[in-house]
Amino acid sequence: MADMSDVVDQGDDEAAILAAGKVLLERLIAVDDWLPNEYARPHPERYQQYLLHCDSRERFSVVSFVWGAGQATPIHDHTVWGLVGVLRGAEYVESYRRAPSGFEYSAPPAVLQRGEVDAVSPRIGDVHRVSNGVEGGVSVSIHVYGANIGAVRRATYVPDGTPKPFISGYANTHLPNLWDRSK
Amino acid sequence: MADMSDVVDQGDDEAAILAAGKVLLERLIAVDDWLPNEYARPHPERYQQYLLHCDSRERFSVVSFVWGAGQATPIHDHTVWGLVGVLRGAEYVESYRRAPSGFEYSAPPAVLQRGEVDAVSPRIGDVHRVSNGVEGGVSVSIHVYGANIGAVRRATYVPDGTPKPFISGYANTHLPNLWDRSK
Ligand SMILES: [Fe+3]
Ligand SMILES: [Fe+3]
Ligand SMILES: [Mg+2]
């Protein structure tokens, strides 16, 4: 968290934040021994979004996403920069750009594998749909955003491009205590 | 938290941090409707220390202390600045300074009432003992420290002044999610 703080303290150069943040997130997801089970638990009906840490000034947040079998997000935007790193399983990512009649793929759909990191932002492409990339299993990814993402006013979209206001919130009322080094 | 972040971002002038932080803490404890019950729960045998928030860079932490009937801390130091504000009940505070044979009171013992804020630091006086100031009841205070206080290497003292190394840790494995504004 201190390292991520250093990254956002460097200034408002989004490309620099994404490049340095990607290195930190790759390091974080390279080892899978730190995420408490309760923040890796799938819900039977929908993907889960668990806040792990929010910066005091809401300059960034760290979130675990958990995808049960067959689960997917709607098409959505973020309005802030975001980094997506796969901790377990894989994610199927469809990236969109505006087109005369709604949205179209901005790149071929791709599978993000365990250990890989993807980025989004209004500058580099902010609209996507993410699905569990593992058939019948659970996938877990760790996301870092340039805001308290659960409180951001953003939008989901139906395929014709019509936006629907969206504040995601979080699935968890309790965060992990990552700060007790006495044990 | 953002306001407290502004305070510590102002620089390293401890007197300025304590003055501005005191105003914020007074405002926080003026209203008693926000602390979830689980962070106000006494333990039958000892005072409890619940982490509520730790700054990303560990520049400050916010903690609730809960004192059951008759409970008290040992004599201890902090090594960093601290602010103590009473949310419920009262605290009986004994402040110490070094003396040729251990410690002596640096001021007459005092009762800190609900809504009042006290300060500690190596500069202004860092050693004290705090007891529940309410007979037979529970007291709750909110503390802000200039570090992740549960991880700080500090000391408790026996009355002759002999230090005993002390890392307090925290009583809680989960923090409140203070960041979900979608509900
Ligand atoms: Fe997304
Ligand atoms: Fe103390
Ligand atoms: Mg912070």
XYZ file of N, CA and C and ligand atoms in Angstrom, chain B residues 65 73 76-78 84 120 128 130 143 145 154, ligand 2:
37
model
N -10.642 2.623 21.458
C -10.247 1.935 22.680
C -11.496 1.739 23.523
N -4.670 0.635 31.277
C -3.447 0.258 30.565
C -2.322 0.156 31.582
N 2.802 3.367 29.781
C 3.380 3.086 28.454
C 3.739 4.372 27.721
N 4.555 4.219 26.694
C 4.866 5.353 25.825
C 4.273 5.101 24.440
N 4.498 6.027 23.491
C 3.924 5.926 22.144
C 4.993 6.072 21.061
N -6.173 11.681 21.824
C -7.091 10.805 22.547
C -8.379 11.591 22.766
N -0.508 13.394 23.254
C 0.767 12.873 23.751
C 1.786 12.933 22.617
N 2.148 7.686 29.844
C 0.953 7.824 30.690
C 0.359 6.455 30.993
N -3.712 5.045 31.412
C -5.100 5.462 31.208
C -6.026 4.396 31.780
N -8.774 7.295 19.162
C -7.403 7.787 19.160
C -6.897 7.924 17.727
N -3.126 8.417 15.798
C -1.679 8.396 16.028
C -0.925 8.678 14.740
N 7.393 -0.055 20.964
C 7.458 0.938 22.041
C 7.621 0.193 23.347
Fe -1.570 5.810 25.371
